[in-house]
PDB file of C-alpha atoms and ligand atoms in Angstrom:
ATOM      1  CA  MET X   1       6.101 -21.667  -5.897  1.00 91.00           C
ATOM      2  CA  GLN X   2       3.344 -19.389  -7.221  1.00 97.00           C
ATOM      3  CA  ILE X   3       0.656 -17.660  -5.165  1.00 98.00           C
ATOM      4  CA  LEU X   4      -2.090 -15.387  -6.451  1.00 98.00           C
ATOM      5  CA  GLY X   5      -1.574 -11.842  -5.166  1.00 98.00           C
ATOM      6  CA  ILE X   6      -4.467  -9.364  -5.286  1.00 98.00           C
ATOM      7  CA  ASP X   7      -4.163  -5.662  -4.504  1.00 98.00           C
ATOM      8  CA  ILE X   8      -7.436  -3.960  -3.556  1.00 97.00           C
ATOM      9  CA  GLY X   9      -7.235  -0.210  -4.032  1.00 94.00           C
ATOM     10  CA  GLY X  10      -9.628   2.712  -4.093  1.00 89.00           C
ATOM     11  CA  SER X  11      -9.863   2.713  -7.899  1.00 89.00           C
ATOM     12  CA  GLY X  12      -8.786  -0.740  -9.051  1.00 95.00           C
ATOM     13  CA  VAL X  13      -8.468  -4.345  -7.942  1.00 98.00           C
ATOM     14  CA  LYS X  14      -5.391  -5.920  -9.560  1.00 98.00           C
ATOM     15  CA  GLY X  15      -4.073  -9.434  -9.394  1.00 98.00           C
ATOM     16  CA  ALA X  16      -1.516 -11.833 -10.806  1.00 98.00           C
ATOM     17  CA  PRO X  17       0.152 -15.090  -9.822  1.00 98.00           C
ATOM     18  CA  VAL X  18       3.517 -14.268  -8.253  1.00 98.00           C
ATOM     19  CA  ASP X  19       6.666 -16.345  -8.411  1.00 98.00           C
ATOM     20  CA  LEU X  20       7.852 -16.231  -4.802  1.00 97.00           C
ATOM     21  CA  ILE X  21      11.425 -17.184  -5.679  1.00 97.00           C
ATOM     22  CA  ASN X  22      12.138 -13.964  -7.579  1.00 97.00           C
ATOM     23  CA  GLY X  23       9.177 -11.773  -6.582  1.00 97.00           C
ATOM     24  CA  LYS X  24       8.066 -11.326 -10.184  1.00 97.00           C
ATOM     25  CA  LEU X  25       4.597 -11.585 -11.665  1.00 98.00           C
ATOM     26  CA  ALA X  26       4.311 -14.933 -13.435  1.00 98.00           C
ATOM     27  CA  THR X  27       1.850 -13.517 -16.007  1.00 97.00           C
ATOM     28  CA  ASP X  28       0.408 -10.127 -16.923  1.00 97.00           C
ATOM     29  CA  ARG X  29      -1.725  -8.679 -14.175  1.00 97.00           C
ATOM     30  CA  PHE X  30      -5.507  -8.498 -14.526  1.00 98.00           C
ATOM     31  CA  ARG X  31      -7.309  -5.358 -13.347  1.00 98.00           C
ATOM     32  CA  ILE X  32     -10.977  -4.632 -12.644  1.00 98.00           C
ATOM     33  CA  PRO X  33     -12.191  -1.185 -11.493  1.00 97.00           C
ATOM     34  CA  THR X  34     -13.164  -1.131  -7.811  1.00 97.00           C
ATOM     35  CA  PRO X  35     -16.977  -1.201  -7.530  1.00 97.00           C
ATOM     36  CA  GLN X  36     -18.474   2.102  -6.343  1.00 96.00           C
ATOM     37  CA  PRO X  37     -19.647   2.100  -3.633  1.00 96.00           C
ATOM     38  CA  SER X  38     -16.989  -0.363  -2.516  1.00 97.00           C
ATOM     39  CA  LYS X  39     -19.355  -2.576  -0.494  1.00 98.00           C
ATOM     40  CA  PRO X  40     -17.869  -5.829   0.867  1.00 98.00           C
ATOM     41  CA  GLU X  41     -20.022  -8.210  -1.215  1.00 98.00           C
ATOM     42  CA  LEU X  42     -19.313  -6.304  -4.449  1.00 98.00           C
ATOM     43  CA  VAL X  43     -15.553  -6.211  -3.863  1.00 98.00           C
ATOM     44  CA  ALA X  44     -15.562  -9.915  -2.908  1.00 98.00           C
ATOM     45  CA  LYS X  45     -17.222 -10.690  -6.250  1.00 98.00           C
ATOM     46  CA  VAL X  46     -14.435  -8.839  -8.040  1.00 98.00           C
ATOM     47  CA  VAL X  47     -11.818 -10.786  -6.062  1.00 98.00           C
ATOM     48  CA  ALA X  48     -13.556 -14.013  -7.157  1.00 98.00           C
ATOM     49  CA  GLN X  49     -13.621 -12.797 -10.780  1.00 98.00           C
ATOM     50  CA  ILE X  50      -9.856 -12.270 -10.656  1.00 98.00           C
ATOM     51  CA  ALA X  51      -9.312 -15.751  -9.177  1.00 98.00           C
ATOM     52  CA  ARG X  52     -11.491 -17.237 -11.939  1.00 98.00           C
ATOM     53  CA  HIS X  53      -9.592 -15.297 -14.607  1.00 98.00           C
ATOM     54  CA  PHE X  54      -6.439 -17.170 -13.554  1.00 98.00           C
ATOM     55  CA  ASP X  55      -8.301 -20.475 -13.002  1.00 98.00           C
ATOM     56  CA  TRP X  56      -7.012 -20.286  -9.470  1.00 98.00           C
ATOM     57  CA  ASN X  57      -7.662 -22.810  -6.730  1.00 95.00           C
ATOM     58  CA  GLY X  58      -4.681 -22.353  -4.422  1.00 97.00           C
ATOM     59  CA  PRO X  59      -3.850 -19.836  -1.684  1.00 98.00           C
ATOM     60  CA  ILE X  60      -4.501 -16.141  -2.279  1.00 98.00           C
ATOM     61  CA  GLY X  61      -2.883 -13.138  -0.630  1.00 98.00           C
ATOM     62  CA  CYS X  62      -4.902  -9.962  -0.679  1.00 98.00           C
ATOM     63  CA  THR X  63      -4.181  -6.356   0.315  1.00 98.00           C
ATOM     64  CA  PHE X  64      -6.762  -3.996   1.736  1.00 98.00           C
ATOM     65  CA  PRO X  65      -6.362  -0.247   2.458  1.00 98.00           C
ATOM     66  CA  ALA X  66      -7.224  -0.382   6.163  1.00 98.00           C
ATOM     67  CA  ILE X  67      -6.174  -1.624   9.587  1.00 98.00           C
ATOM     68  CA  ILE X  68      -6.542  -5.404   9.600  1.00 98.00           C
ATOM     69  CA  ARG X  69      -6.266  -7.330  12.834  1.00 96.00           C
ATOM     70  CA  HIS X  70      -6.316 -11.092  12.482  1.00 94.00           C
ATOM     71  CA  GLY X  71      -8.270 -10.732   9.248  1.00 96.00           C
ATOM     72  CA  VAL X  72     -10.890  -8.354  10.623  1.00 98.00           C
ATOM     73  CA  ILE X  73     -11.147  -4.900   9.020  1.00 98.00           C
ATOM     74  CA  LYS X  74     -10.879  -2.232  11.707  1.00 98.00           C
ATOM     75  CA  SER X  75     -10.960   1.044   9.760  1.00 97.00           C
ATOM     76  CA  ALA X  76     -12.319   2.444   6.502  1.00 96.00           C
ATOM     77  CA  ALA X  77     -10.687   5.771   5.639  1.00 94.00           C
ATOM     78  CA  ASN X  78     -10.972   5.435   1.862  1.00 92.00           C
ATOM     79  CA  VAL X  79     -13.438   2.547   1.447  1.00 95.00           C
ATOM     80  CA  ASP X  80     -17.079   1.903   2.264  1.00 96.00           C
ATOM     81  CA  GLN X  81     -17.844   2.016   6.006  1.00 97.00           C
ATOM     82  CA  ASP X  82     -19.622  -1.364   5.792  1.00 98.00           C
ATOM     83  CA  TRP X  83     -16.175  -2.978   5.810  1.00 98.00           C
ATOM     84  CA  ILE X  84     -15.636  -2.263   9.485  1.00 98.00           C
ATOM     85  CA  GLY X  85     -15.921  -5.514  11.444  1.00 98.00           C
ATOM     86  CA  VAL X  86     -15.852  -7.739   8.335  1.00 98.00           C
ATOM     87  CA  ASP X  87     -13.761 -10.926   8.555  1.00 98.00           C
ATOM     88  CA  ALA X  88     -12.177 -10.427   5.132  1.00 98.00           C
ATOM     89  CA  PRO X  89     -10.466 -13.846   4.728  1.00 98.00           C
ATOM     90  CA  ALA X  90     -13.774 -15.578   5.571  1.00 98.00           C
ATOM     91  CA  LEU X  91     -15.701 -13.414   3.076  1.00 98.00           C
ATOM     92  CA  PHE X  92     -13.166 -14.013   0.292  1.00 98.00           C
ATOM     93  CA  LEU X  93     -13.041 -17.766   1.054  1.00 98.00           C
ATOM     94  CA  GLU X  94     -16.815 -17.880   0.633  1.00 98.00           C
ATOM     95  CA  HIS X  95     -16.558 -16.243  -2.796  1.00 98.00           C
ATOM     96  CA  THR X  96     -13.403 -17.925  -4.149  1.00 98.00           C
ATOM     97  CA  GLY X  97     -13.310 -21.293  -2.384  1.00 98.00           C
ATOM     98  CA  CYS X  98      -9.613 -20.579  -1.718  1.00 98.00           C
ATOM     99  CA  PRO X  99      -7.764 -19.923   1.541  1.00 98.00           C
ATOM    100  CA  VAL X 100      -7.025 -16.188   1.691  1.00 98.00           C
ATOM    101  CA  ARG X 101      -4.673 -14.076   3.807  1.00 98.00           C
ATOM    102  CA  VAL X 102      -5.489 -10.353   4.006  1.00 98.00           C
ATOM    103  CA  LEU X 103      -3.086  -7.604   5.057  1.00 98.00           C
ATOM    104  CA  ASN X 104      -2.784  -3.833   4.928  1.00 98.00           C
ATOM    105  CA  ASP X 105      -1.826  -2.494   1.477  1.00 98.00           C
ATOM    106  CA  ALA X 106       1.184  -0.448   2.602  1.00 98.00           C
ATOM    107  CA  ASP X 107       2.447  -3.319   4.776  1.00 98.00           C
ATOM    108  CA  ALA X 108       2.258  -5.593   1.720  1.00 98.00           C
ATOM    109  CA  ALA X 109       4.076  -3.096  -0.505  1.00 98.00           C
ATOM    110  CA  GLY X 110       6.731  -2.657   2.177  1.00 98.00           C
ATOM    111  CA  VAL X 111       7.258  -6.394   2.622  1.00 98.00           C
ATOM    112  CA  ALA X 112       7.815  -6.731  -1.147  1.00 98.00           C
ATOM    113  CA  GLU X 113      10.211  -3.765  -1.298  1.00 98.00           C
ATOM    114  CA  MET X 114      12.237  -5.089   1.642  1.00 98.00           C
ATOM    115  CA  GLU X 115      12.640  -8.504   0.038  1.00 98.00           C
ATOM    116  CA  PHE X 116      12.891  -7.742  -3.686  1.00 98.00           C
ATOM    117  CA  GLY X 117      13.132  -3.969  -4.108  1.00 98.00           C
ATOM    118  CA  ALA X 118      14.550  -0.758  -2.691  1.00 98.00           C
ATOM    119  CA  GLY X 119      14.836  -2.021   0.909  1.00 98.00           C
ATOM    120  CA  ARG X 120      16.753  -5.214   0.197  1.00 98.00           C
ATOM    121  CA  GLY X 121      19.348  -5.833   2.907  1.00 97.00           C
ATOM    122  CA  ARG X 122      18.584  -2.574   4.732  1.00 98.00           C
ATOM    123  CA  MET X 123      18.830  -2.791   8.519  1.00 98.00           C
ATOM    124  CA  GLY X 124      17.755  -0.322  11.204  1.00 98.00           C
ATOM    125  CA  THR X 125      14.404   1.479  11.060  1.00 98.00           C
ATOM    126  CA  VAL X 126      13.047   1.659   7.523  1.00 98.00           C
ATOM    127  CA  ILE X 127       9.804   3.508   6.805  1.00 98.00           C
ATOM    128  CA  MET X 128       7.949   2.795   3.599  1.00 98.00           C
ATOM    129  CA  LEU X 129       5.294   5.374   2.715  1.00 98.00           C
ATOM    130  CA  THR X 130       2.824   4.908  -0.128  1.00 98.00           C
ATOM    131  CA  LEU X 131       1.500   8.147  -1.562  1.00 97.00           C
ATOM    132  CA  GLY X 132      -1.769   7.567  -3.385  1.00 94.00           C
ATOM    133  CA  THR X 133      -5.429   8.125  -2.542  1.00 92.00           C
ATOM    134  CA  GLY X 134      -4.309   8.099   1.099  1.00 95.00           C
ATOM    135  CA  ILE X 135      -0.905   7.785   2.721  1.00 98.00           C
ATOM    136  CA  GLY X 136      -0.002   4.278   3.819  1.00 98.00           C
ATOM    137  CA  SER X 137       2.896   3.385   6.083  1.00 98.00           C
ATOM    138  CA  ALA X 138       4.940   0.278   6.812  1.00 98.00           C
ATOM    139  CA  VAL X 139       7.678   0.253   9.429  1.00 98.00           C
ATOM    140  CA  PHE X 140      10.520  -2.287   9.510  1.00 98.00           C
ATOM    141  CA  VAL X 141      13.039  -2.751  12.278  1.00 98.00           C
ATOM    142  CA  ASP X 142      16.020  -4.807  11.077  1.00 98.00           C
ATOM    143  CA  GLY X 143      13.816  -6.166   8.313  1.00 98.00           C
ATOM    144  CA  VAL X 144      10.899  -7.148  10.579  1.00 98.00           C
ATOM    145  CA  LEU X 145       7.528  -5.495   9.929  1.00 98.00           C
ATOM    146  CA  VAL X 146       5.654  -3.709  12.732  1.00 98.00           C
ATOM    147  CA  PRO X 147       2.175  -4.206  11.218  1.00 97.00           C
ATOM    148  CA  ASN X 148      -0.747  -1.785  10.934  1.00 97.00           C
ATOM    149  CA  THR X 149       1.021   1.522  11.476  1.00 98.00           C
ATOM    150  CA  GLU X 150      -1.226   4.361  10.297  1.00 98.00           C
ATOM    151  CA  PHE X 151       1.107   7.307   9.957  1.00 98.00           C
ATOM    152  CA  GLY X 152      -0.971   8.776   7.140  1.00 98.00           C
ATOM    153  CA  HIS X 153      -3.338   9.829   9.908  1.00 98.00           C
ATOM    154  CA  ILE X 154      -0.948  11.743  12.150  1.00 97.00           C
ATOM    155  CA  GLU X 155      -2.010  15.330  12.462  1.00 96.00           C
ATOM    156  CA  VAL X 156      -0.119  18.032  10.607  1.00 96.00           C
ATOM    157  CA  ARG X 157      -1.425  21.614  10.841  1.00 96.00           C
ATOM    158  CA  GLY X 158      -4.715  20.359  12.294  1.00 96.00           C
ATOM    159  CA  LYS X 159      -5.436  17.819   9.546  1.00 97.00           C
ATOM    160  CA  ASP X 160      -4.741  14.165   8.841  1.00 97.00           C
ATOM    161  CA  ALA X 161      -1.407  14.088   7.005  1.00 98.00           C
ATOM    162  CA  GLU X 162      -3.053  12.267   4.098  1.00 98.00           C
ATOM    163  CA  HIS X 163      -5.579  15.072   3.722  1.00 98.00           C
ATOM    164  CA  ARG X 164      -2.712  17.486   3.050  1.00 98.00           C
ATOM    165  CA  ALA X 165       0.024  15.481   1.380  1.00 98.00           C
ATOM    166  CA  SER X 166      -1.369  12.448  -0.455  1.00 98.00           C
ATOM    167  CA  ASP X 167      -1.018  12.271  -4.223  1.00 97.00           C
ATOM    168  CA  ARG X 168      -4.798  12.586  -4.521  1.00 96.00           C
ATOM    169  CA  ILE X 169      -4.643  15.955  -2.771  1.00 98.00           C
ATOM    170  CA  ARG X 170      -1.787  17.082  -5.038  1.00 98.00           C
ATOM    171  CA  LYS X 171      -4.013  16.400  -8.041  1.00 98.00           C
ATOM    172  CA  GLU X 172      -7.293  17.660  -6.553  1.00 98.00           C
ATOM    173  CA  GLU X 173      -5.783  20.942  -5.380  1.00 98.00           C
ATOM    174  CA  ASP X 174      -3.647  21.188  -8.516  1.00 98.00           C
ATOM    175  CA  LEU X 175      -0.562  21.819  -6.370  1.00 98.00           C
ATOM    176  CA  SER X 176       2.798  22.498  -8.011  1.00 98.00           C
ATOM    177  CA  TRP X 177       5.470  19.883  -7.291  1.00 98.00           C
ATOM    178  CA  LYS X 178       7.205  22.417  -5.076  1.00 98.00           C
ATOM    179  CA  ALA X 179       4.095  23.311  -3.060  1.00 98.00           C
ATOM    180  CA  TRP X 180       3.198  19.653  -2.587  1.00 98.00           C
ATOM    181  CA  ALA X 181       6.794  18.746  -1.654  1.00 98.00           C
ATOM    182  CA  LYS X 182       6.679  21.391   1.054  1.00 98.00           C
ATOM    183  CA  ARG X 183       3.678  19.664   2.614  1.00 98.00           C
ATOM    184  CA  LEU X 184       5.297  16.282   2.196  1.00 98.00           C
ATOM    185  CA  ASN X 185       8.443  17.604   3.835  1.00 98.00           C
ATOM    186  CA  GLU X 186       6.508  18.739   6.895  1.00 98.00           C
ATOM    187  CA  PHE X 187       5.022  15.284   7.226  1.00 98.00           C
ATOM    188  CA  LEU X 188       8.387  13.556   6.745  1.00 98.00           C
ATOM    189  CA  ASN X 189      10.020  15.888   9.286  1.00 98.00           C
ATOM    190  CA  ARG X 190       7.380  14.826  11.786  1.00 98.00           C
ATOM    191  CA  MET X 191       8.117  11.178  11.040  1.00 98.00           C
ATOM    192  CA  GLU X 192      11.829  11.849  11.549  1.00 98.00           C
ATOM    193  CA  PHE X 193      11.139  13.442  14.915  1.00 97.00           C
ATOM    194  CA  LEU X 194       8.883  10.608  16.066  1.00 97.00           C
ATOM    195  CA  LEU X 195      10.795   7.586  14.790  1.00 98.00           C
ATOM    196  CA  SER X 196      14.411   8.561  13.937  1.00 98.00           C
ATOM    197  CA  PRO X 197      14.397   6.350  10.839  1.00 98.00           C
ATOM    198  CA  ASP X 198      17.460   5.270   8.876  1.00 98.00           C
ATOM    199  CA  LEU X 199      15.679   5.216   5.532  1.00 98.00           C
ATOM    200  CA  PHE X 200      12.463   6.374   3.851  1.00 98.00           C
ATOM    201  CA  ILE X 201      11.185   4.447   0.845  1.00 98.00           C
ATOM    202  CA  ILE X 202       8.553   6.311  -1.153  1.00 98.00           C
ATOM    203  CA  GLY X 203       6.021   4.202  -3.043  1.00 97.00           C
ATOM    204  CA  GLY X 204       2.739   4.726  -4.848  1.00 95.00           C
ATOM    205  CA  GLY X 205       2.285   5.690  -8.485  1.00 92.00           C
ATOM    206  CA  VAL X 206       3.831   9.130  -7.957  1.00 96.00           C
ATOM    207  CA  SER X 207       7.149   7.571  -6.901  1.00 96.00           C
ATOM    208  CA  LYS X 208       8.059   7.077 -10.549  1.00 96.00           C
ATOM    209  CA  LYS X 209       8.112  10.888 -10.814  1.00 98.00           C
ATOM    210  CA  HIS X 210      10.419  11.211  -7.797  1.00 98.00           C
ATOM    211  CA  GLU X 211      12.862  13.446  -9.634  1.00 98.00           C
ATOM    212  CA  LYS X 212      10.119  16.092  -9.784  1.00 98.00           C
ATOM    213  CA  PHE X 213       9.791  16.424  -6.010  1.00 98.00           C
ATOM    214  CA  PHE X 214      12.676  14.768  -4.142  1.00 98.00           C
ATOM    215  CA  LYS X 215      14.822  17.811  -5.011  1.00 98.00           C
ATOM    216  CA  TYR X 216      12.593  20.044  -2.878  1.00 98.00           C
ATOM    217  CA  LEU X 217      12.807  17.847   0.237  1.00 98.00           C
ATOM    218  CA  ASP X 218      15.069  18.845   3.106  1.00 98.00           C
ATOM    219  CA  LEU X 219      15.538  15.857   5.413  1.00 98.00           C
ATOM    220  CA  GLU X 220      18.178  14.310   7.608  1.00 98.00           C
ATOM    221  CA  THR X 221      17.159  10.829   6.521  1.00 98.00           C
ATOM    222  CA  GLU X 222      18.108   9.105   3.285  1.00 98.00           C
ATOM    223  CA  ILE X 223      15.099   8.884   0.962  1.00 98.00           C
ATOM    224  CA  ILE X 224      14.761   6.622  -2.075  1.00 98.00           C
ATOM    225  CA  PRO X 225      11.952   5.669  -4.463  1.00 98.00           C
ATOM    226  CA  ALA X 226      10.346   2.234  -4.354  1.00 98.00           C
ATOM    227  CA  GLN X 227      11.415  -0.101  -7.141  1.00 97.00           C
ATOM    228  CA  LEU X 228       8.499  -2.474  -7.634  1.00 96.00           C
ATOM    229  CA  ARG X 229       6.090   0.381  -8.338  1.00 84.00           C
ATOM    230  CA  ASN X 230       2.486  -0.719  -8.738  1.00 86.00           C
ATOM    231  CA  GLU X 231       3.384  -4.390  -8.496  1.00 95.00           C
ATOM    232  CA  ALA X 232       4.576  -4.141  -4.884  1.00 97.00           C
ATOM    233  CA  GLY X 233       1.129  -4.731  -3.348  1.00 98.00           C
ATOM    234  CA  ILE X 234       0.472  -7.817  -5.467  1.00 98.00           C
ATOM    235  CA  VAL X 235       3.900  -9.271  -4.673  1.00 98.00           C
ATOM    236  CA  GLY X 236       3.686  -8.533  -0.936  1.00 98.00           C
ATOM    237  CA  ALA X 237       0.175  -9.986  -0.745  1.00 98.00           C
ATOM    238  CA  ALA X 238       1.360 -13.223  -2.331  1.00 98.00           C
ATOM    239  CA  MET X 239       4.362 -13.362   0.025  1.00 98.00           C
ATOM    240  CA  ALA X 240       2.054 -13.014   3.037  1.00 98.00           C
ATOM    241  CA  ALA X 241       0.003 -16.031   1.949  1.00 98.00           C
ATOM    242  CA  LYS X 242       3.028 -18.325   1.582  1.00 97.00           C
ATOM    243  CA  ASP X 243       2.269 -20.324   4.719  1.00 96.00           C
ATOM    244  CA  LEU X 244      -1.238 -21.149   3.443  1.00 96.00           C
ATOM    245  CA  ALA X 245       0.330 -23.248   0.674  1.00 90.00           C
TER     246      ALA X 245
HETATM  247  C1  BGC L 301      -5.547   3.853   5.439  1.00 97.66           C
HETATM  248  C2  BGC L 301      -4.374   2.903   5.515  1.00 97.66           C
HETATM  249  C3  BGC L 301      -3.867   2.611   4.114  1.00 97.66           C
HETATM  250  C4  BGC L 301      -3.557   3.910   3.394  1.00 97.66           C
HETATM  251  C5  BGC L 301      -3.108   3.685   1.957  1.00 97.66           C
HETATM  252  C6  BGC L 301      -5.123   5.109   4.695  1.00 97.66           C
HETATM  253  O1  BGC L 301      -6.186   5.985   4.605  1.00 97.66           O
HETATM  254  O2  BGC L 301      -5.982   4.222   6.739  1.00 97.66           O
HETATM  255  O3  BGC L 301      -4.750   1.704   6.169  1.00 97.66           O
HETATM  256  O4  BGC L 301      -2.709   1.814   4.193  1.00 97.66           O
HETATM  257  O5  BGC L 301      -4.681   4.755   3.373  1.00 97.66           O
HETATM  258  O6  BGC L 301      -4.093   3.069   1.206  1.00 97.66           O
END
């Protein structure tokens, strides 16, 4: 079965039909830059453009970088504030004519990694962290997701963790890998203290450069890079919409 997965990020909206049997994209993905400002109506138009590109009229799974409770957007750390209170599935249905399921971007990436990637078969407490514009988190206990965790916003040295240790901050502050890894380590140590995880999975674009910074980390917990890379969100979004089919 194929479902259209769409990953809404701070800089791009990417989509592709996903084969749910093997978790692979059925065709090349299609990407459109995220409208700036990222107002709900403008982003919904882009979602509809992606659906049209694939001639899609079935279920759609969609990620969004925020807390999402029963479809309603509850936070807006890295997107336009107008999103707060928006019923995202209803808005996207209006624009695409398709039934849409919407979930947090890190939760989606985590779901895909647990099924088809680095977390396959891993029991206990697994924490997936996506390091990008912000820091997203997804927590799994024996393979079951605890949705909407927001560990990128725990406070480290008086700041949101994502304002010290996201990949955006690494680039903006031109931090060396070592200096950035030190900040990341502080954050991961805090996560270890709070949750006693069995495994960290590190996702986001920077995870493909893991050999540049994993060597500086000093943790008790096993840490591995994500495997699905920038496809994880699309795949996880499609998986989440399976029951709409
Ligand atoms: C948001 C999360 C999101 C993460 C990664 C954070 O700022 O609060 O909901 O998962 O960024 O995009």
